[in-house]
Amino acid sequence: AGRPADALPALRRSVSAALSALLGVPPADSLALAATPPAWEAYTAFLLGRRAFGLSAGRSRDHFLTALERDTGYARAMHWMGMILQLQRRLGEADSVFEAATRHAERLGPYDRAALAFVHQGDMHADWEDALEAARTMARLAPSSPHAAWTHGLAALRFGRPTETIEALTPLDRLGEPAHWADRARHLLARAYHELGDHSDELAVA
């Protein structure tokens, strides 16, 4: 007979997938398993914050704060809290939170480490070459994730590769769901077509 502990990773995947489906969080990127998983209460609060992200910054922030109260070393919640602060133009605070997340990066899975590298290197330090490599890693690890596709498209555009942006985002634009990701994709696609001088396609997606 096998050891009971051997079944734990698969069990954790099954439970996490069920919870993600219940909360409406796409599992492709939400289930990148960390080397040190968070406390269960922190994880559930984090998923609620993820669901609210892009819809309500206040509700999202509150859920991430709850996650960090339950698990003070939860690097993924730090990462997403940093993005909230970044969107609110509180850049000094955001950079400090990203630095804290980086100090706990050993708790992150491969997808999350790449996502943290993207936002820290690209958005905070304008190193778009390294940010693009991180975004490509995200897209490779989670090919069905709207978050990964949008990140890849944004990084490619910032690094001056509009054709790569179109390749990354056109499937997402056709999919049309979730609506807020598709809207963001169309905005980037219009910018990419504009940079290429393709004004007919720019108007078509704008």
PDB file of C-alpha atoms in Angstrom:
ATOM      1  CA  ALA A   1       0.000   0.000   0.000  1.00  0.00           C
ATOM      2  CA  GLY A   2       1.181   3.521  -0.739  1.00  0.00           C
ATOM      3  CA  ARG A   3       1.874   6.074   1.913  1.00  0.00           C
ATOM      4  CA  PRO A   4      -1.120   8.347   2.741  1.00  0.00           C
ATOM      5  CA  ALA A   5       1.079  11.427   2.389  1.00  0.00           C
ATOM      6  CA  ASP A   6       1.663  10.594  -1.271  1.00  0.00           C
ATOM      7  CA  ALA A   7      -1.980  11.391  -2.013  1.00  0.00           C
ATOM      8  CA  LEU A   8      -1.889  14.875  -0.482  1.00  0.00           C
ATOM      9  CA  PRO A   9      -0.760  16.863  -3.557  1.00  0.00           C
ATOM     10  CA  ALA A  10      -3.535  15.397  -5.722  1.00  0.00           C
ATOM     11  CA  LEU A  11      -6.082  15.944  -2.962  1.00  0.00           C
ATOM     12  CA  ARG A  12      -5.011  19.540  -2.565  1.00  0.00           C
ATOM     13  CA  ARG A  13      -5.377  20.081  -6.327  1.00  0.00           C
ATOM     14  CA  SER A  14      -8.881  18.594  -6.301  1.00  0.00           C
ATOM     15  CA  VAL A  15     -10.063  20.655  -3.339  1.00  0.00           C
ATOM     16  CA  SER A  16      -8.487  23.840  -4.698  1.00  0.00           C
ATOM     17  CA  ALA A  17      -9.999  23.286  -8.142  1.00  0.00           C
ATOM     18  CA  ALA A  18     -13.439  22.818  -6.618  1.00  0.00           C
ATOM     19  CA  LEU A  19     -13.070  25.965  -4.547  1.00  0.00           C
ATOM     20  CA  SER A  20     -11.832  27.961  -7.538  1.00  0.00           C
ATOM     21  CA  ALA A  21     -14.824  26.837  -9.583  1.00  0.00           C
ATOM     22  CA  LEU A  22     -17.184  27.792  -6.759  1.00  0.00           C
ATOM     23  CA  LEU A  23     -15.681  31.272  -6.529  1.00  0.00           C
ATOM     24  CA  GLY A  24     -15.456  31.783 -10.281  1.00  0.00           C
ATOM     25  CA  VAL A  25     -11.653  31.922 -10.395  1.00  0.00           C
ATOM     26  CA  PRO A  26     -10.087  30.338 -13.502  1.00  0.00           C
ATOM     27  CA  PRO A  27      -7.908  27.473 -12.231  1.00  0.00           C
ATOM     28  CA  ALA A  28      -5.210  27.745 -14.879  1.00  0.00           C
ATOM     29  CA  ASP A  29      -3.248  30.347 -12.962  1.00  0.00           C
ATOM     30  CA  SER A  30      -4.914  30.214  -9.545  1.00  0.00           C
ATOM     31  CA  LEU A  31      -3.703  26.691  -8.859  1.00  0.00           C
ATOM     32  CA  ALA A  32       0.011  27.071  -9.472  1.00  0.00           C
ATOM     33  CA  LEU A  33       1.050  25.217  -6.358  1.00  0.00           C
ATOM     34  CA  ALA A  34       3.459  26.852  -3.986  1.00  0.00           C
ATOM     35  CA  ALA A  35       6.342  25.118  -2.301  1.00  0.00           C
ATOM     36  CA  THR A  36       4.822  26.162   1.028  1.00  0.00           C
ATOM     37  CA  PRO A  37       1.025  26.422   0.712  1.00  0.00           C
ATOM     38  CA  PRO A  38      -0.770  29.220   2.588  1.00  0.00           C
ATOM     39  CA  ALA A  39      -3.063  28.776   5.545  1.00  0.00           C
ATOM     40  CA  TRP A  40      -6.492  27.658   4.335  1.00  0.00           C
ATOM     41  CA  GLU A  41      -8.250  30.798   5.612  1.00  0.00           C
ATOM     42  CA  ALA A  42      -5.655  32.940   3.837  1.00  0.00           C
ATOM     43  CA  TYR A  43      -6.148  31.017   0.601  1.00  0.00           C
ATOM     44  CA  THR A  44      -9.931  31.440   0.596  1.00  0.00           C
ATOM     45  CA  ALA A  45      -9.577  35.172   1.279  1.00  0.00           C
ATOM     46  CA  PHE A  46      -7.030  35.420  -1.520  1.00  0.00           C
ATOM     47  CA  LEU A  47      -9.392  33.767  -4.011  1.00  0.00           C
ATOM     48  CA  LEU A  48     -12.131  36.244  -3.090  1.00  0.00           C
ATOM     49  CA  GLY A  49      -9.645  39.074  -3.670  1.00  0.00           C
ATOM     50  CA  ARG A  50      -8.740  37.615  -7.053  1.00  0.00           C
ATOM     51  CA  ARG A  51     -12.401  37.452  -8.034  1.00  0.00           C
ATOM     52  CA  ALA A  52     -12.882  41.123  -7.128  1.00  0.00           C
ATOM     53  CA  PHE A  53      -9.657  42.294  -8.783  1.00  0.00           C
ATOM     54  CA  GLY A  54     -10.397  44.579 -11.733  1.00  0.00           C
ATOM     55  CA  LEU A  55     -13.986  44.996 -10.538  1.00  0.00           C
ATOM     56  CA  SER A  56     -13.614  46.628  -7.120  1.00  0.00           C
ATOM     57  CA  ALA A  57     -10.200  47.709  -5.855  1.00  0.00           C
ATOM     58  CA  GLY A  58     -11.545  48.284  -2.350  1.00  0.00           C
ATOM     59  CA  ARG A  59     -13.112  44.859  -1.958  1.00  0.00           C
ATOM     60  CA  SER A  60     -10.104  43.197  -3.530  1.00  0.00           C
ATOM     61  CA  ARG A  61      -7.703  45.032  -1.197  1.00  0.00           C
ATOM     62  CA  ASP A  62      -9.765  44.093   1.867  1.00  0.00           C
ATOM     63  CA  HIS A  63      -9.673  40.410   0.954  1.00  0.00           C
ATOM     64  CA  PHE A  64      -5.906  40.502   0.387  1.00  0.00           C
ATOM     65  CA  LEU A  65      -5.420  42.223   3.749  1.00  0.00           C
ATOM     66  CA  THR A  66      -7.461  39.452   5.363  1.00  0.00           C
ATOM     67  CA  ALA A  67      -5.280  36.857   3.638  1.00  0.00           C
ATOM     68  CA  LEU A  68      -2.128  38.517   5.004  1.00  0.00           C
ATOM     69  CA  GLU A  69      -3.607  38.714   8.490  1.00  0.00           C
ATOM     70  CA  ARG A  70      -4.155  34.945   8.342  1.00  0.00           C
ATOM     71  CA  ASP A  71      -0.697  34.233   6.867  1.00  0.00           C
ATOM     72  CA  THR A  72       1.845  37.045   7.170  1.00  0.00           C
ATOM     73  CA  GLY A  73       4.288  35.386   4.769  1.00  0.00           C
ATOM     74  CA  TYR A  74       1.756  34.762   1.988  1.00  0.00           C
ATOM     75  CA  ALA A  75       3.795  36.045  -0.957  1.00  0.00           C
ATOM     76  CA  ARG A  76       1.028  35.709  -3.511  1.00  0.00           C
ATOM     77  CA  ALA A  77      -1.312  37.938  -1.512  1.00  0.00           C
ATOM     78  CA  MET A  78       1.540  40.454  -1.179  1.00  0.00           C
ATOM     79  CA  HIS A  79       2.015  40.393  -4.939  1.00  0.00           C
ATOM     80  CA  TRP A  80      -1.622  41.134  -5.667  1.00  0.00           C
ATOM     81  CA  MET A  81      -1.825  43.729  -2.907  1.00  0.00           C
ATOM     82  CA  GLY A  82       1.134  45.435  -4.570  1.00  0.00           C
ATOM     83  CA  MET A  83      -0.763  45.531  -7.853  1.00  0.00           C
ATOM     84  CA  ILE A  84      -3.720  47.206  -6.130  1.00  0.00           C
ATOM     85  CA  LEU A  85      -1.378  49.860  -4.712  1.00  0.00           C
ATOM     86  CA  GLN A  86       0.224  50.254  -8.128  1.00  0.00           C
ATOM     87  CA  LEU A  87      -3.142  50.871  -9.785  1.00  0.00           C
ATOM     88  CA  GLN A  88      -3.867  53.473  -7.119  1.00  0.00           C
ATOM     89  CA  ARG A  89      -0.553  55.180  -8.036  1.00  0.00           C
ATOM     90  CA  ARG A  90       0.874  54.514  -4.567  1.00  0.00           C
ATOM     91  CA  LEU A  91       4.095  53.425  -6.218  1.00  0.00           C
ATOM     92  CA  GLY A  92       6.474  53.630  -3.264  1.00  0.00           C
ATOM     93  CA  GLU A  93       4.185  51.447  -1.174  1.00  0.00           C
ATOM     94  CA  ALA A  94       3.698  49.075  -4.100  1.00  0.00           C
ATOM     95  CA  ASP A  95       7.439  48.647  -4.611  1.00  0.00           C
ATOM     96  CA  SER A  96       7.904  47.900  -0.908  1.00  0.00           C
ATOM     97  CA  VAL A  97       5.190  45.244  -1.042  1.00  0.00           C
ATOM     98  CA  PHE A  98       6.729  43.663  -4.154  1.00  0.00           C
ATOM     99  CA  GLU A  99      10.112  43.604  -2.412  1.00  0.00           C
ATOM    100  CA  ALA A 100       8.503  41.827   0.546  1.00  0.00           C
ATOM    101  CA  ALA A 101       6.903  39.305  -1.803  1.00  0.00           C
ATOM    102  CA  THR A 102      10.271  38.705  -3.463  1.00  0.00           C
ATOM    103  CA  ARG A 103      11.800  37.915  -0.059  1.00  0.00           C
ATOM    104  CA  HIS A 104       9.186  35.141   0.301  1.00  0.00           C
ATOM    105  CA  ALA A 105       9.467  33.958  -3.329  1.00  0.00           C
ATOM    106  CA  GLU A 106      10.453  30.454  -2.220  1.00  0.00           C
ATOM    107  CA  ARG A 107       6.800  29.987  -1.238  1.00  0.00           C
ATOM    108  CA  LEU A 108       5.624  30.651  -4.791  1.00  0.00           C
ATOM    109  CA  GLY A 109       5.052  28.202  -7.597  1.00  0.00           C
ATOM    110  CA  PRO A 110       6.633  28.740 -11.040  1.00  0.00           C
ATOM    111  CA  TYR A 111       3.698  30.720 -12.464  1.00  0.00           C
ATOM    112  CA  ASP A 112       3.542  33.056  -9.500  1.00  0.00           C
ATOM    113  CA  ARG A 113       7.285  33.664  -9.505  1.00  0.00           C
ATOM    114  CA  ALA A 114       7.060  34.658 -13.162  1.00  0.00           C
ATOM    115  CA  ALA A 115       4.063  36.911 -12.504  1.00  0.00           C
ATOM    116  CA  LEU A 116       5.879  38.646  -9.656  1.00  0.00           C
ATOM    117  CA  ALA A 117       8.975  39.113 -11.824  1.00  0.00           C
ATOM    118  CA  PHE A 118       6.835  40.633 -14.578  1.00  0.00           C
ATOM    119  CA  VAL A 119       5.205  43.276 -12.435  1.00  0.00           C
ATOM    120  CA  HIS A 120       8.299  44.055 -10.376  1.00  0.00           C
ATOM    121  CA  GLN A 121      10.776  44.249 -13.248  1.00  0.00           C
ATOM    122  CA  GLY A 122       8.422  45.733 -15.832  1.00  0.00           C
ATOM    123  CA  ASP A 123       5.926  47.999 -14.145  1.00  0.00           C
ATOM    124  CA  MET A 124       8.117  49.144 -11.284  1.00  0.00           C
ATOM    125  CA  HIS A 125      11.574  49.234 -12.893  1.00  0.00           C
ATOM    126  CA  ALA A 126      10.804  49.510 -16.638  1.00  0.00           C
ATOM    127  CA  ASP A 127      12.969  46.487 -17.480  1.00  0.00           C
ATOM    128  CA  TRP A 128      10.639  45.285 -20.203  1.00  0.00           C
ATOM    129  CA  GLU A 129      13.072  42.779 -21.675  1.00  0.00           C
ATOM    130  CA  ASP A 130      13.119  40.729 -18.464  1.00  0.00           C
ATOM    131  CA  ALA A 131       9.411  41.400 -17.955  1.00  0.00           C
ATOM    132  CA  LEU A 132       8.641  39.966 -21.402  1.00  0.00           C
ATOM    133  CA  GLU A 133      10.577  36.801 -20.630  1.00  0.00           C
ATOM    134  CA  ALA A 134       8.581  36.442 -17.408  1.00  0.00           C
ATOM    135  CA  ALA A 135       5.311  37.008 -19.286  1.00  0.00           C
ATOM    136  CA  ARG A 136       6.217  34.389 -21.888  1.00  0.00           C
ATOM    137  CA  THR A 137       6.816  31.956 -19.044  1.00  0.00           C
ATOM    138  CA  MET A 138       3.380  32.742 -17.622  1.00  0.00           C
ATOM    139  CA  ALA A 139       1.714  32.146 -20.998  1.00  0.00           C
ATOM    140  CA  ARG A 140       3.602  28.878 -21.455  1.00  0.00           C
ATOM    141  CA  LEU A 141       2.633  27.611 -17.998  1.00  0.00           C
ATOM    142  CA  ALA A 142      -1.027  28.672 -18.236  1.00  0.00           C
ATOM    143  CA  PRO A 143      -1.975  28.778 -21.947  1.00  0.00           C
ATOM    144  CA  SER A 144      -5.727  29.068 -21.248  1.00  0.00           C
ATOM    145  CA  SER A 145      -5.412  31.873 -18.690  1.00  0.00           C
ATOM    146  CA  PRO A 146      -6.752  35.315 -19.726  1.00  0.00           C
ATOM    147  CA  HIS A 147      -4.451  36.898 -17.129  1.00  0.00           C
ATOM    148  CA  ALA A 148      -1.376  35.257 -18.650  1.00  0.00           C
ATOM    149  CA  ALA A 149      -2.403  36.158 -22.203  1.00  0.00           C
ATOM    150  CA  TRP A 150      -3.045  39.797 -21.330  1.00  0.00           C
ATOM    151  CA  THR A 151       0.247  40.031 -19.431  1.00  0.00           C
ATOM    152  CA  HIS A 152       2.119  38.557 -22.391  1.00  0.00           C
ATOM    153  CA  GLY A 153       0.449  40.986 -24.785  1.00  0.00           C
ATOM    154  CA  LEU A 154       1.189  43.995 -22.595  1.00  0.00           C
ATOM    155  CA  ALA A 155       4.844  43.090 -22.077  1.00  0.00           C
ATOM    156  CA  ALA A 156       5.373  42.508 -25.788  1.00  0.00           C
ATOM    157  CA  LEU A 157       3.835  45.887 -26.623  1.00  0.00           C
ATOM    158  CA  ARG A 158       5.944  47.690 -24.019  1.00  0.00           C
ATOM    159  CA  PHE A 159       9.091  46.030 -25.394  1.00  0.00           C
ATOM    160  CA  GLY A 160       8.249  47.081 -28.937  1.00  0.00           C
ATOM    161  CA  ARG A 161       6.907  43.807 -30.345  1.00  0.00           C
ATOM    162  CA  PRO A 162       3.339  44.622 -31.481  1.00  0.00           C
ATOM    163  CA  THR A 163       3.098  41.546 -33.697  1.00  0.00           C
ATOM    164  CA  GLU A 164       3.740  39.345 -30.667  1.00  0.00           C
ATOM    165  CA  THR A 165       1.035  41.286 -28.808  1.00  0.00           C
ATOM    166  CA  ILE A 166      -1.478  40.445 -31.541  1.00  0.00           C
ATOM    167  CA  GLU A 167      -0.475  36.770 -31.488  1.00  0.00           C
ATOM    168  CA  ALA A 168      -0.861  36.657 -27.715  1.00  0.00           C
ATOM    169  CA  LEU A 169      -4.205  38.454 -27.489  1.00  0.00           C
ATOM    170  CA  THR A 170      -6.249  37.638 -30.578  1.00  0.00           C
ATOM    171  CA  PRO A 171      -7.483  34.265 -29.200  1.00  0.00           C
ATOM    172  CA  LEU A 172      -8.559  36.035 -25.986  1.00  0.00           C
ATOM    173  CA  ASP A 173     -10.402  38.688 -27.983  1.00  0.00           C
ATOM    174  CA  ARG A 174     -12.311  36.010 -29.919  1.00  0.00           C
ATOM    175  CA  LEU A 175     -13.184  34.213 -26.708  1.00  0.00           C
ATOM    176  CA  GLY A 176     -14.801  37.305 -25.228  1.00  0.00           C
ATOM    177  CA  GLU A 177     -14.889  36.006 -21.653  1.00  0.00           C
ATOM    178  CA  PRO A 178     -14.440  37.136 -18.950  1.00  0.00           C
ATOM    179  CA  ALA A 179     -15.678  40.456 -20.299  1.00  0.00           C
ATOM    180  CA  HIS A 180     -13.209  42.687 -18.444  1.00  0.00           C
ATOM    181  CA  TRP A 181     -10.213  40.710 -19.741  1.00  0.00           C
ATOM    182  CA  ALA A 182     -11.556  40.840 -23.303  1.00  0.00           C
ATOM    183  CA  ASP A 183     -12.047  44.613 -23.045  1.00  0.00           C
ATOM    184  CA  ARG A 184      -8.453  45.025 -21.906  1.00  0.00           C
ATOM    185  CA  ALA A 185      -7.281  42.791 -24.723  1.00  0.00           C
ATOM    186  CA  ARG A 186      -9.087  44.856 -27.351  1.00  0.00           C
ATOM    187  CA  HIS A 187      -7.463  48.030 -25.999  1.00  0.00           C
ATOM    188  CA  LEU A 188      -3.975  46.530 -26.362  1.00  0.00           C
ATOM    189  CA  LEU A 189      -4.804  45.062 -29.752  1.00  0.00           C
ATOM    190  CA  ALA A 190      -5.881  48.476 -31.032  1.00  0.00           C
ATOM    191  CA  ARG A 191      -2.579  49.969 -29.851  1.00  0.00           C
ATOM    192  CA  ALA A 192      -0.602  47.152 -31.470  1.00  0.00           C
ATOM    193  CA  TYR A 193      -2.377  47.541 -34.821  1.00  0.00           C
ATOM    194  CA  HIS A 194      -1.835  51.305 -34.615  1.00  0.00           C
ATOM    195  CA  GLU A 195       1.906  50.834 -34.113  1.00  0.00           C
ATOM    196  CA  LEU A 196       1.970  48.563 -37.172  1.00  0.00           C
ATOM    197  CA  GLY A 197       0.051  51.116 -39.231  1.00  0.00           C
ATOM    198  CA  ASP A 198      -2.872  48.720 -39.688  1.00  0.00           C
ATOM    199  CA  HIS A 199      -5.642  51.238 -39.113  1.00  0.00           C
ATOM    200  CA  SER A 200      -8.480  49.097 -40.482  1.00  0.00           C
ATOM    201  CA  ASP A 201      -7.857  46.365 -37.913  1.00  0.00           C
ATOM    202  CA  GLU A 202      -7.279  49.044 -35.270  1.00  0.00           C
ATOM    203  CA  LEU A 203     -10.786  50.410 -35.905  1.00  0.00           C
ATOM    204  CA  ALA A 204     -12.241  46.905 -35.993  1.00  0.00           C
ATOM    205  CA  VAL A 205     -11.110  46.079 -32.435  1.00  0.00           C
ATOM    206  CA  ALA A 206     -11.360  49.547 -30.861  1.00  0.00           C
TER     207      ALA A 206
END
